[in-house]
Amino acid sequence: VRPAVQIRGATLEDAEGILGLYRRVASIPGGLARLEAEIDDSYVRHFLNRSMAAGLELVAVDPAGTILGEIHAYVPGPRCFAHVLSELTIAVDPGIQGRGVGRRLFATFMNIVLEEHPAISRVELIARKSNSKAIRFYRTIGFAVEGELTDRIRNLDGSFESDIPMAWRRG
Ligand SMILES: CC(C)(COP(=O)(O)OP(=O)(O)OC[C@H]1O[C@@H](n2cnc3c(N)ncnc32)[C@H](O)[C@@H]1OP(=O)(O)O)[C@@H](O)C(=O)NCCC(=O)NCCS
């Protein structure tokens, strides 16, 4: 069943709801880079502020207003990167993953970039190599693998893993 969520732009008032979402998502290892204990108010406010100042952030909310999904990316800062949306992160509540919310969020996000942000010609993200579900998903959205950052991630068990940089470029 398709979850009854609505997608809208994020506001500063969403900080608490996004914090809760990220903690729930990070409690399951293998997706987000941050561990649950590394997700705090200042991290969430940092990307919320950056995305609102120069970027894009959307949330998926259920009829009660609970935030069940989020996507954001922002312009890095130096002028030479003014055409780039970077640090893209997407998270969907573990209770409704695999039911189309992530695809709806990402498709909406890319439509807004295409239609309302003509100066943005590149969107980039990094996914851990073992998150093949996410990497396949990003390919279907139009992202291409640009290489392999070897041993960039050290897992909790001490093993190392590659990070995979991906980018979408305006056609
Ligand atoms: C990655 C994530 C954002 C995807 O959102 P989602 O709502 O679960 O995904 P959707 O149901 O919209 O599915 C999108 C695509 O992912 C793939 N996918 C989803 N669930 C899958 C599963 N269980 N097995 C294999 N592929 C799957 C499919 O390709 C699907 O495409 P389809 O629409 O053609 O079926 C979400 O699972 C998540 O938050 N994961 C944990 C955090 C994370 O990994 N974030 C990304 C870090 S780079």
JSON list of C-alpha atoms and ligand atoms in Angstrom, two decimals:
[
{"chain": "A", "resi": 1, "resn": "VAL", "atom": "CA", "xyz": [0.00, 0.00, 0.00]},
{"chain": "A", "resi": 2, "resn": "ARG", "atom": "CA", "xyz": [1.32, 3.42, -0.93]},
{"chain": "A", "resi": 3, "resn": "PRO", "atom": "CA", "xyz": [1.90, 5.38, 2.31]},
{"chain": "A", "resi": 4, "resn": "ALA", "atom": "CA", "xyz": [-0.27, 8.50, 2.67]},
{"chain": "A", "resi": 5, "resn": "VAL", "atom": "CA", "xyz": [2.54, 11.02, 2.82]},
{"chain": "A", "resi": 6, "resn": "GLN", "atom": "CA", "xyz": [2.73, 14.50, 1.47]},
{"chain": "A", "resi": 7, "resn": "ILE", "atom": "CA", "xyz": [5.96, 16.07, 0.23]},
{"chain": "A", "resi": 8, "resn": "ARG", "atom": "CA", "xyz": [6.70, 19.71, 1.05]},
{"chain": "A", "resi": 9, "resn": "GLY", "atom": "CA", "xyz": [9.62, 22.08, 1.57]},
{"chain": "A", "resi": 10, "resn": "ALA", "atom": "CA", "xyz": [11.32, 21.86, 4.96]},
{"chain": "A", "resi": 11, "resn": "THR", "atom": "CA", "xyz": [11.22, 24.74, 7.45]},
{"chain": "A", "resi": 12, "resn": "LEU", "atom": "CA", "xyz": [13.21, 25.50, 10.60]},
{"chain": "A", "resi": 13, "resn": "GLU", "atom": "CA", "xyz": [10.25, 24.22, 12.64]},
{"chain": "A", "resi": 14, "resn": "ASP", "atom": "CA", "xyz": [10.94, 20.74, 11.22]},
{"chain": "A", "resi": 15, "resn": "ALA", "atom": "CA", "xyz": [14.30, 20.43, 13.01]},
{"chain": "A", "resi": 16, "resn": "GLU", "atom": "CA", "xyz": [12.98, 18.27, 15.85]},
{"chain": "A", "resi": 17, "resn": "GLY", "atom": "CA", "xyz": [11.02, 15.95, 13.57]},
{"chain": "A", "resi": 18, "resn": "ILE", "atom": "CA", "xyz": [13.99, 15.55, 11.23]},
{"chain": "A", "resi": 19, "resn": "LEU", "atom": "CA", "xyz": [16.26, 14.81, 14.21]},
{"chain": "A", "resi": 20, "resn": "GLY", "atom": "CA", "xyz": [13.91, 12.02, 15.30]},
{"chain": "A", "resi": 21, "resn": "LEU", "atom": "CA", "xyz": [13.77, 10.61, 11.76]},
{"chain": "A", "resi": 22, "resn": "TYR", "atom": "CA", "xyz": [17.57, 10.63, 11.34]},
{"chain": "A", "resi": 23, "resn": "ARG", "atom": "CA", "xyz": [18.03, 8.91, 14.71]},
{"chain": "A", "resi": 24, "resn": "ARG", "atom": "CA", "xyz": [15.58, 6.16, 13.73]},
{"chain": "A", "resi": 25, "resn": "VAL", "atom": "CA", "xyz": [17.25, 5.71, 10.33]},
{"chain": "A", "resi": 26, "resn": "ALA", "atom": "CA", "xyz": [20.79, 5.77, 11.78]},
{"chain": "A", "resi": 27, "resn": "SER", "atom": "CA", "xyz": [19.90, 3.14, 14.38]},
{"chain": "A", "resi": 28, "resn": "ILE", "atom": "CA", "xyz": [20.12, 0.61, 11.51]},
{"chain": "A", "resi": 29, "resn": "PRO", "atom": "CA", "xyz": [23.77, 0.40, 10.37]},
{"chain": "A", "resi": 30, "resn": "GLY", "atom": "CA", "xyz": [24.74, 0.25, 6.69]},
{"chain": "A", "resi": 31, "resn": "GLY", "atom": "CA", "xyz": [22.81, 3.27, 5.39]},
{"chain": "A", "resi": 32, "resn": "LEU", "atom": "CA", "xyz": [23.70, 6.71, 6.72]},
{"chain": "A", "resi": 33, "resn": "ALA", "atom": "CA", "xyz": [27.38, 7.36, 7.43]},
{"chain": "A", "resi": 34, "resn": "ARG", "atom": "CA", "xyz": [26.61, 8.77, 10.89]},
{"chain": "A", "resi": 35, "resn": "LEU", "atom": "CA", "xyz": [25.85, 6.54, 13.84]},
{"chain": "A", "resi": 36, "resn": "GLU", "atom": "CA", "xyz": [22.75, 7.25, 15.91]},
{"chain": "A", "resi": 37, "resn": "ALA", "atom": "CA", "xyz": [24.89, 8.82, 18.67]},
{"chain": "A", "resi": 38, "resn": "GLU", "atom": "CA", "xyz": [26.40, 11.21, 16.10]},
{"chain": "A", "resi": 39, "resn": "ILE", "atom": "CA", "xyz": [23.02, 12.62, 15.09]},
{"chain": "A", "resi": 40, "resn": "ASP", "atom": "CA", "xyz": [22.27, 15.63, 17.23]},
{"chain": "A", "resi": 41, "resn": "ASP", "atom": "CA", "xyz": [20.46, 18.94, 17.06]},
{"chain": "A", "resi": 42, "resn": "SER", "atom": "CA", "xyz": [23.50, 20.89, 15.83]},
{"chain": "A", "resi": 43, "resn": "TYR", "atom": "CA", "xyz": [24.07, 18.46, 12.93]},
{"chain": "A", "resi": 44, "resn": "VAL", "atom": "CA", "xyz": [20.42, 18.73, 11.84]},
{"chain": "A", "resi": 45, "resn": "ARG", "atom": "CA", "xyz": [20.33, 22.52, 12.23]},
{"chain": "A", "resi": 46, "resn": "HIS", "atom": "CA", "xyz": [23.57, 22.80, 10.27]},
{"chain": "A", "resi": 47, "resn": "PHE", "atom": "CA", "xyz": [22.21, 21.09, 7.14]},
{"chain": "A", "resi": 48, "resn": "LEU", "atom": "CA", "xyz": [18.78, 22.71, 7.56]},
{"chain": "A", "resi": 49, "resn": "ASN", "atom": "CA", "xyz": [20.35, 26.17, 7.66]},
{"chain": "A", "resi": 50, "resn": "ARG", "atom": "CA", "xyz": [22.70, 25.48, 4.76]},
{"chain": "A", "resi": 51, "resn": "SER", "atom": "CA", "xyz": [19.94, 23.93, 2.63]},
{"chain": "A", "resi": 52, "resn": "MET", "atom": "CA", "xyz": [17.57, 26.82, 3.29]},
{"chain": "A", "resi": 53, "resn": "ALA", "atom": "CA", "xyz": [20.26, 29.44, 2.60]},
{"chain": "A", "resi": 54, "resn": "ALA", "atom": "CA", "xyz": [21.60, 27.88, -0.61]},
{"chain": "A", "resi": 55, "resn": "GLY", "atom": "CA", "xyz": [20.15, 24.51, -1.41]},
{"chain": "A", "resi": 56, "resn": "LEU", "atom": "CA", "xyz": [17.00, 22.47, -1.25]},
{"chain": "A", "resi": 57, "resn": "GLU", "atom": "CA", "xyz": [15.39, 20.39, 1.48]},
{"chain": "A", "resi": 58, "resn": "LEU", "atom": "CA", "xyz": [12.11, 18.46, 1.34]},
{"chain": "A", "resi": 59, "resn": "VAL", "atom": "CA", "xyz": [10.26, 16.39, 3.90]},
{"chain": "A", "resi": 60, "resn": "ALA", "atom": "CA", "xyz": [7.62, 13.67, 3.55]},
{"chain": "A", "resi": 61, "resn": "VAL", "atom": "CA", "xyz": [4.96, 13.94, 6.26]},
{"chain": "A", "resi": 62, "resn": "ASP", "atom": "CA", "xyz": [2.07, 11.68, 7.21]},
{"chain": "A", "resi": 63, "resn": "PRO", "atom": "CA", "xyz": [-1.45, 13.07, 7.84]},
{"chain": "A", "resi": 64, "resn": "ALA", "atom": "CA", "xyz": [-0.58, 13.59, 11.54]},
{"chain": "A", "resi": 65, "resn": "GLY", "atom": "CA", "xyz": [2.41, 15.73, 10.53]},
{"chain": "A", "resi": 66, "resn": "THR", "atom": "CA", "xyz": [5.07, 13.18, 11.51]},
{"chain": "A", "resi": 67, "resn": "ILE", "atom": "CA", "xyz": [8.16, 13.43, 9.34]},
{"chain": "A", "resi": 68, "resn": "LEU", "atom": "CA", "xyz": [8.78, 10.05, 7.66]},
{"chain": "A", "resi": 69, "resn": "GLY", "atom": "CA", "xyz": [11.26, 11.08, 4.99]},
{"chain": "A", "resi": 70, "resn": "GLU", "atom": "CA", "xyz": [13.72, 13.85, 4.18]},
{"chain": "A", "resi": 71, "resn": "ILE", "atom": "CA", "xyz": [16.15, 14.85, 1.42]},
{"chain": "A", "resi": 72, "resn": "HIS", "atom": "CA", "xyz": [18.56, 17.76, 1.31]},
{"chain": "A", "resi": 73, "resn": "ALA", "atom": "CA", "xyz": [21.61, 19.09, -0.53]},
{"chain": "A", "resi": 74, "resn": "TYR", "atom": "CA", "xyz": [23.33, 22.45, -0.59]},
{"chain": "A", "resi": 75, "resn": "VAL", "atom": "CA", "xyz": [25.86, 24.57, -2.45]},
{"chain": "A", "resi": 76, "resn": "PRO", "atom": "CA", "xyz": [29.33, 24.06, -0.93]},
{"chain": "A", "resi": 77, "resn": "GLY", "atom": "CA", "xyz": [30.37, 27.73, -0.57]},
{"chain": "A", "resi": 78, "resn": "PRO", "atom": "CA", "xyz": [33.37, 28.66, -2.76]},
{"chain": "A", "resi": 79, "resn": "ARG", "atom": "CA", "xyz": [32.16, 30.49, -5.85]},
{"chain": "A", "resi": 80, "resn": "CYS", "atom": "CA", "xyz": [33.66, 27.89, -8.20]},
{"chain": "A", "resi": 81, "resn": "PHE", "atom": "CA", "xyz": [31.06, 25.43, -6.80]},
{"chain": "A", "resi": 82, "resn": "ALA", "atom": "CA", "xyz": [28.06, 27.74, -7.18]},
{"chain": "A", "resi": 83, "resn": "HIS", "atom": "CA", "xyz": [26.55, 25.40, -9.82]},
{"chain": "A", "resi": 84, "resn": "VAL", "atom": "CA", "xyz": [26.83, 22.34, -7.52]},
{"chain": "A", "resi": 85, "resn": "LEU", "atom": "CA", "xyz": [24.43, 20.85, -4.98]},
{"chain": "A", "resi": 86, "resn": "SER", "atom": "CA", "xyz": [26.50, 18.70, -2.66]},
{"chain": "A", "resi": 87, "resn": "GLU", "atom": "CA", "xyz": [26.30, 16.70, 0.58]},
{"chain": "A", "resi": 88, "resn": "LEU", "atom": "CA", "xyz": [23.05, 15.16, -0.64]},
{"chain": "A", "resi": 89, "resn": "THR", "atom": "CA", "xyz": [21.45, 12.94, 1.98]},
{"chain": "A", "resi": 90, "resn": "ILE", "atom": "CA", "xyz": [18.14, 11.10, 1.84]},
{"chain": "A", "resi": 91, "resn": "ALA", "atom": "CA", "xyz": [16.51, 9.16, 4.66]},
{"chain": "A", "resi": 92, "resn": "VAL", "atom": "CA", "xyz": [13.20, 7.33, 4.90]},
{"chain": "A", "resi": 93, "resn": "ASP", "atom": "CA", "xyz": [11.73, 5.99, 8.14]},
{"chain": "A", "resi": 94, "resn": "PRO", "atom": "CA", "xyz": [12.68, 2.31, 8.59]},
{"chain": "A", "resi": 95, "resn": "GLY", "atom": "CA", "xyz": [8.98, 1.52, 9.11]},
{"chain": "A", "resi": 96, "resn": "ILE", "atom": "CA", "xyz": [8.08, 2.51, 5.53]},
{"chain": "A", "resi": 97, "resn": "GLN", "atom": "CA", "xyz": [11.26, 1.91, 3.53]},
{"chain": "A", "resi": 98, "resn": "GLY", "atom": "CA", "xyz": [10.82, 0.08, 0.24]},
{"chain": "A", "resi": 99, "resn": "ARG", "atom": "CA", "xyz": [7.34, 1.51, -0.36]},
{"chain": "A", "resi": 100, "resn": "GLY", "atom": "CA", "xyz": [8.13, 4.29, -2.78]},
{"chain": "A", "resi": 101, "resn": "VAL", "atom": "CA", "xyz": [8.56, 7.28, -0.47]},
{"chain": "A", "resi": 102, "resn": "GLY", "atom": "CA", "xyz": [12.30, 7.64, -1.24]},
{"chain": "A", "resi": 103, "resn": "ARG", "atom": "CA", "xyz": [11.63, 7.57, -4.98]},
{"chain": "A", "resi": 104, "resn": "ARG", "atom": "CA", "xyz": [8.86, 10.18, -4.68]},
{"chain": "A", "resi": 105, "resn": "LEU", "atom": "CA", "xyz": [11.09, 12.40, -2.53]},
{"chain": "A", "resi": 106, "resn": "PHE", "atom": "CA", "xyz": [14.07, 12.17, -4.87]},
{"chain": "A", "resi": 107, "resn": "ALA", "atom": "CA", "xyz": [11.98, 12.60, -8.05]},
{"chain": "A", "resi": 108, "resn": "THR", "atom": "CA", "xyz": [10.31, 15.69, -6.57]},
{"chain": "A", "resi": 109, "resn": "PHE", "atom": "CA", "xyz": [13.70, 17.03, -5.51]},
{"chain": "A", "resi": 110, "resn": "MET", "atom": "CA", "xyz": [15.18, 16.60, -9.01]},
{"chain": "A", "resi": 111, "resn": "ASN", "atom": "CA", "xyz": [12.11, 18.15, -10.66]},
{"chain": "A", "resi": 112, "resn": "ILE", "atom": "CA", "xyz": [12.51, 21.25, -8.49]},
{"chain": "A", "resi": 113, "resn": "VAL", "atom": "CA", "xyz": [16.23, 21.42, -9.33]},
{"chain": "A", "resi": 114, "resn": "LEU", "atom": "CA", "xyz": [15.43, 21.07, -13.05]},
{"chain": "A", "resi": 115, "resn": "GLU", "atom": "CA", "xyz": [12.65, 23.63, -13.15]},
{"chain": "A", "resi": 116, "resn": "GLU", "atom": "CA", "xyz": [13.44, 26.15, -10.42]},
{"chain": "A", "resi": 117, "resn": "HIS", "atom": "CA", "xyz": [17.24, 26.09, -10.10]},
{"chain": "A", "resi": 118, "resn": "PRO", "atom": "CA", "xyz": [18.58, 26.52, -13.64]},
{"chain": "A", "resi": 119, "resn": "ALA", "atom": "CA", "xyz": [21.98, 27.60, -12.29]},
{"chain": "A", "resi": 120, "resn": "ILE", "atom": "CA", "xyz": [22.47, 24.17, -10.74]},
{"chain": "A", "resi": 121, "resn": "SER", "atom": "CA", "xyz": [24.02, 21.84, -13.31]},
{"chain": "A", "resi": 122, "resn": "ARG", "atom": "CA", "xyz": [25.52, 19.22, -11.02]},
{"chain": "A", "resi": 123, "resn": "VAL", "atom": "CA", "xyz": [24.15, 17.32, -8.01]},
{"chain": "A", "resi": 124, "resn": "GLU", "atom": "CA", "xyz": [26.50, 15.00, -6.14]},
{"chain": "A", "resi": 125, "resn": "LEU", "atom": "CA", "xyz": [26.34, 12.41, -3.40]},
{"chain": "A", "resi": 126, "resn": "ILE", "atom": "CA", "xyz": [28.43, 9.62, -1.93]},
{"chain": "A", "resi": 127, "resn": "ALA", "atom": "CA", "xyz": [27.13, 6.16, -1.01]},
{"chain": "A", "resi": 128, "resn": "ARG", "atom": "CA", "xyz": [28.95, 3.32, 0.71]},
{"chain": "A", "resi": 129, "resn": "LYS", "atom": "CA", "xyz": [29.75, 0.50, -1.71]},
{"chain": "A", "resi": 130, "resn": "SER", "atom": "CA", "xyz": [27.77, -2.11, 0.25]},
{"chain": "A", "resi": 131, "resn": "ASN", "atom": "CA", "xyz": [24.60, 0.03, 0.05]},
{"chain": "A", "resi": 132, "resn": "SER", "atom": "CA", "xyz": [23.92, -1.44, -3.39]},
{"chain": "A", "resi": 133, "resn": "LYS", "atom": "CA", "xyz": [20.18, -0.90, -3.01]},
{"chain": "A", "resi": 134, "resn": "ALA", "atom": "CA", "xyz": [20.78, 2.86, -2.73]},
{"chain": "A", "resi": 135, "resn": "ILE", "atom": "CA", "xyz": [23.38, 2.92, -5.55]},
{"chain": "A", "resi": 136, "resn": "ARG", "atom": "CA", "xyz": [20.98, 1.12, -7.92]},
{"chain": "A", "resi": 137, "resn": "PHE", "atom": "CA", "xyz": [18.23, 3.51, -6.91]},
{"chain": "A", "resi": 138, "resn": "TYR", "atom": "CA", "xyz": [20.38, 6.60, -7.60]},
{"chain": "A", "resi": 139, "resn": "ARG", "atom": "CA", "xyz": [21.29, 5.26, -11.06]},
{"chain": "A", "resi": 140, "resn": "THR", "atom": "CA", "xyz": [17.60, 5.09, -11.92]},
{"chain": "A", "resi": 141, "resn": "ILE", "atom": "CA", "xyz": [17.25, 8.75, -10.88]},
{"chain": "A", "resi": 142, "resn": "GLY", "atom": "CA", "xyz": [20.00, 9.70, -13.35]},
{"chain": "A", "resi": 143, "resn": "PHE", "atom": "CA", "xyz": [23.14, 9.60, -11.21]},
{"chain": "A", "resi": 144, "resn": "ALA", "atom": "CA", "xyz": [26.35, 8.05, -12.57]},
{"chain": "A", "resi": 145, "resn": "VAL", "atom": "CA", "xyz": [29.17, 6.47, -10.60]},
{"chain": "A", "resi": 146, "resn": "GLU", "atom": "CA", "xyz": [32.26, 8.67, -10.87]},
{"chain": "A", "resi": 147, "resn": "GLY", "atom": "CA", "xyz": [34.84, 6.47, -9.22]},
{"chain": "A", "resi": 148, "resn": "GLU", "atom": "CA", "xyz": [35.65, 4.71, -5.99]},
{"chain": "A", "resi": 149, "resn": "LEU", "atom": "CA", "xyz": [37.10, 6.23, -2.82]},
{"chain": "A", "resi": 150, "resn": "THR", "atom": "CA", "xyz": [39.00, 3.23, -1.52]},
{"chain": "A", "resi": 151, "resn": "ASP", "atom": "CA", "xyz": [38.98, 2.49, 2.23]},
{"chain": "A", "resi": 152, "resn": "ARG", "atom": "CA", "xyz": [37.23, 5.80, 2.90]},
{"chain": "A", "resi": 153, "resn": "ILE", "atom": "CA", "xyz": [34.87, 4.20, 5.43]},
{"chain": "A", "resi": 154, "resn": "ARG", "atom": "CA", "xyz": [35.93, 2.30, 8.51]},
{"chain": "A", "resi": 155, "resn": "ASN", "atom": "CA", "xyz": [33.11, 0.12, 9.76]},
{"chain": "A", "resi": 156, "resn": "LEU", "atom": "CA", "xyz": [32.37, -0.62, 13.42]},
{"chain": "A", "resi": 157, "resn": "ASP", "atom": "CA", "xyz": [34.02, -4.05, 13.12]},
{"chain": "A", "resi": 158, "resn": "GLY", "atom": "CA", "xyz": [37.26, -2.39, 11.98]},
{"chain": "A", "resi": 159, "resn": "SER", "atom": "CA", "xyz": [36.92, -3.39, 8.32]},
{"chain": "A", "resi": 160, "resn": "PHE", "atom": "CA", "xyz": [37.39, -0.79, 5.61]},
{"chain": "A", "resi": 161, "resn": "GLU", "atom": "CA", "xyz": [34.98, -0.06, 2.79]},
{"chain": "A", "resi": 162, "resn": "SER", "atom": "CA", "xyz": [34.93, 2.07, -0.36]},
{"chain": "A", "resi": 163, "resn": "ASP", "atom": "CA", "xyz": [32.73, 5.11, -0.71]},
{"chain": "A", "resi": 164, "resn": "ILE", "atom": "CA", "xyz": [31.21, 5.59, -4.17]},
{"chain": "A", "resi": 165, "resn": "PRO", "atom": "CA", "xyz": [30.92, 9.17, -5.50]},
{"chain": "A", "resi": 166, "resn": "MET", "atom": "CA", "xyz": [27.96, 9.69, -7.85]},
{"chain": "A", "resi": 167, "resn": "ALA", "atom": "CA", "xyz": [26.71, 12.71, -9.75]},
{"chain": "A", "resi": 168, "resn": "TRP", "atom": "CA", "xyz": [23.81, 13.91, -11.88]},
{"chain": "A", "resi": 169, "resn": "ARG", "atom": "CA", "xyz": [24.60, 16.46, -14.57]},
{"chain": "A", "resi": 170, "resn": "ARG", "atom": "CA", "xyz": [22.11, 18.65, -16.41]},
{"chain": "A", "resi": 171, "resn": "GLY", "atom": "CA", "xyz": [21.73, 17.27, -19.93]},
{"chain": "B", "resi": 1, "resn": "LIG", "atom": "C1", "xyz": [17.76, 4.56, 0.51]},
{"chain": "B", "resi": 1, "resn": "LIG", "atom": "C2", "xyz": [16.36, 5.05, 0.90]},
{"chain": "B", "resi": 1, "resn": "LIG", "atom": "C3", "xyz": [16.36, 6.55, 1.02]},
{"chain": "B", "resi": 1, "resn": "LIG", "atom": "C4", "xyz": [15.37, 4.65, -0.24]},
{"chain": "B", "resi": 1, "resn": "LIG", "atom": "O1", "xyz": [14.06, 5.06, 0.12]},
{"chain": "B", "resi": 1, "resn": "LIG", "atom": "P1", "xyz": [12.85, 4.02, 0.10]},
{"chain": "B", "resi": 1, "resn": "LIG", "atom": "O2", "xyz": [11.60, 4.74, 0.36]},
{"chain": "B", "resi": 1, "resn": "LIG", "atom": "O3", "xyz": [13.20, 2.89, 1.00]},
{"chain": "B", "resi": 1, "resn": "LIG", "atom": "O4", "xyz": [12.95, 3.52, -1.43]},
{"chain": "B", "resi": 1, "resn": "LIG", "atom": "P2", "xyz": [11.76, 3.29, -2.47]},
{"chain": "B", "resi": 1, "resn": "LIG", "atom": "O5", "xyz": [10.74, 2.36, -1.88]},
{"chain": "B", "resi": 1, "resn": "LIG", "atom": "O6", "xyz": [11.29, 4.59, -2.99]},
{"chain": "B", "resi": 1, "resn": "LIG", "atom": "O7", "xyz": [12.54, 2.49, -3.59]},
{"chain": "B", "resi": 1, "resn": "LIG", "atom": "C5", "xyz": [13.45, 3.15, -4.46]},
{"chain": "B", "resi": 1, "resn": "LIG", "atom": "C6", "xyz": [14.26, 2.13, -5.19]},
{"chain": "B", "resi": 1, "resn": "LIG", "atom": "O8", "xyz": [15.18, 1.54, -4.26]},
{"chain": "B", "resi": 1, "resn": "LIG", "atom": "C7", "xyz": [15.31, 0.17, -4.55]},
{"chain": "B", "resi": 1, "resn": "LIG", "atom": "N1", "xyz": [14.84, -0.61, -3.41]},
{"chain": "B", "resi": 1, "resn": "LIG", "atom": "C8", "xyz": [14.04, -0.19, -2.44]},
{"chain": "B", "resi": 1, "resn": "LIG", "atom": "N2", "xyz": [13.90, -1.14, -1.52]},
{"chain": "B", "resi": 1, "resn": "LIG", "atom": "C9", "xyz": [14.62, -2.17, -1.93]},
{"chain": "B", "resi": 1, "resn": "LIG", "atom": "C10", "xyz": [14.89, -3.45, -1.38]},
{"chain": "B", "resi": 1, "resn": "LIG", "atom": "N3", "xyz": [14.37, -3.84, -0.21]},
{"chain": "B", "resi": 1, "resn": "LIG", "atom": "N4", "xyz": [15.70, -4.28, -2.08]},
{"chain": "B", "resi": 1, "resn": "LIG", "atom": "C11", "xyz": [16.24, -3.87, -3.25]},
{"chain": "B", "resi": 1, "resn": "LIG", "atom": "N5", "xyz": [16.01, -2.67, -3.80]},
{"chain": "B", "resi": 1, "resn": "LIG", "atom": "C12", "xyz": [15.22, -1.83, -3.13]},
{"chain": "B", "resi": 1, "resn": "LIG", "atom": "C13", "xyz": [14.54, -0.14, -5.76]},
{"chain": "B", "resi": 1, "resn": "LIG", "atom": "O9", "xyz": [15.37, 0.05, -6.89]},
{"chain": "B", "resi": 1, "resn": "LIG", "atom": "C14", "xyz": [13.49, 0.95, -5.76]},
{"chain": "B", "resi": 1, "resn": "LIG", "atom": "O10", "xyz": [13.16, 1.19, -7.07]},
{"chain": "B", "resi": 1, "resn": "LIG", "atom": "P3", "xyz": [11.65, 0.88, -7.59]},
{"chain": "B", "resi": 1, "resn": "LIG", "atom": "O11", "xyz": [10.91, 2.13, -7.27]},
{"chain": "B", "resi": 1, "resn": "LIG", "atom": "O12", "xyz": [11.85, 0.69, -9.05]},
{"chain": "B", "resi": 1, "resn": "LIG", "atom": "O13", "xyz": [11.15, -0.31, -6.85]},
{"chain": "B", "resi": 1, "resn": "LIG", "atom": "C15", "xyz": [15.87, 4.41, 2.22]},
{"chain": "B", "resi": 1, "resn": "LIG", "atom": "O14", "xyz": [15.80, 3.01, 2.06]},
{"chain": "B", "resi": 1, "resn": "LIG", "atom": "C16", "xyz": [16.74, 4.74, 3.42]},
{"chain": "B", "resi": 1, "resn": "LIG", "atom": "O15", "xyz": [16.53, 5.75, 4.10]},
{"chain": "B", "resi": 1, "resn": "LIG", "atom": "N6", "xyz": [17.73, 3.89, 3.74]},
{"chain": "B", "resi": 1, "resn": "LIG", "atom": "C17", "xyz": [18.57, 4.05, 4.91]},
{"chain": "B", "resi": 1, "resn": "LIG", "atom": "C18", "xyz": [19.44, 5.27, 4.81]},
{"chain": "B", "resi": 1, "resn": "LIG", "atom": "C19", "xyz": [20.26, 5.30, 3.56]},
{"chain": "B", "resi": 1, "resn": "LIG", "atom": "O16", "xyz": [20.77, 4.28, 3.10]},
{"chain": "B", "resi": 1, "resn": "LIG", "atom": "N7", "xyz": [20.38, 6.51, 3.00]},
{"chain": "B", "resi": 1, "resn": "LIG", "atom": "C20", "xyz": [21.16, 6.72, 1.83]},
{"chain": "B", "resi": 1, "resn": "LIG", "atom": "C21", "xyz": [22.60, 6.92, 2.18]},
{"chain": "B", "resi": 1, "resn": "LIG", "atom": "S1", "xyz": [23.58, 7.16, 0.72]}
]
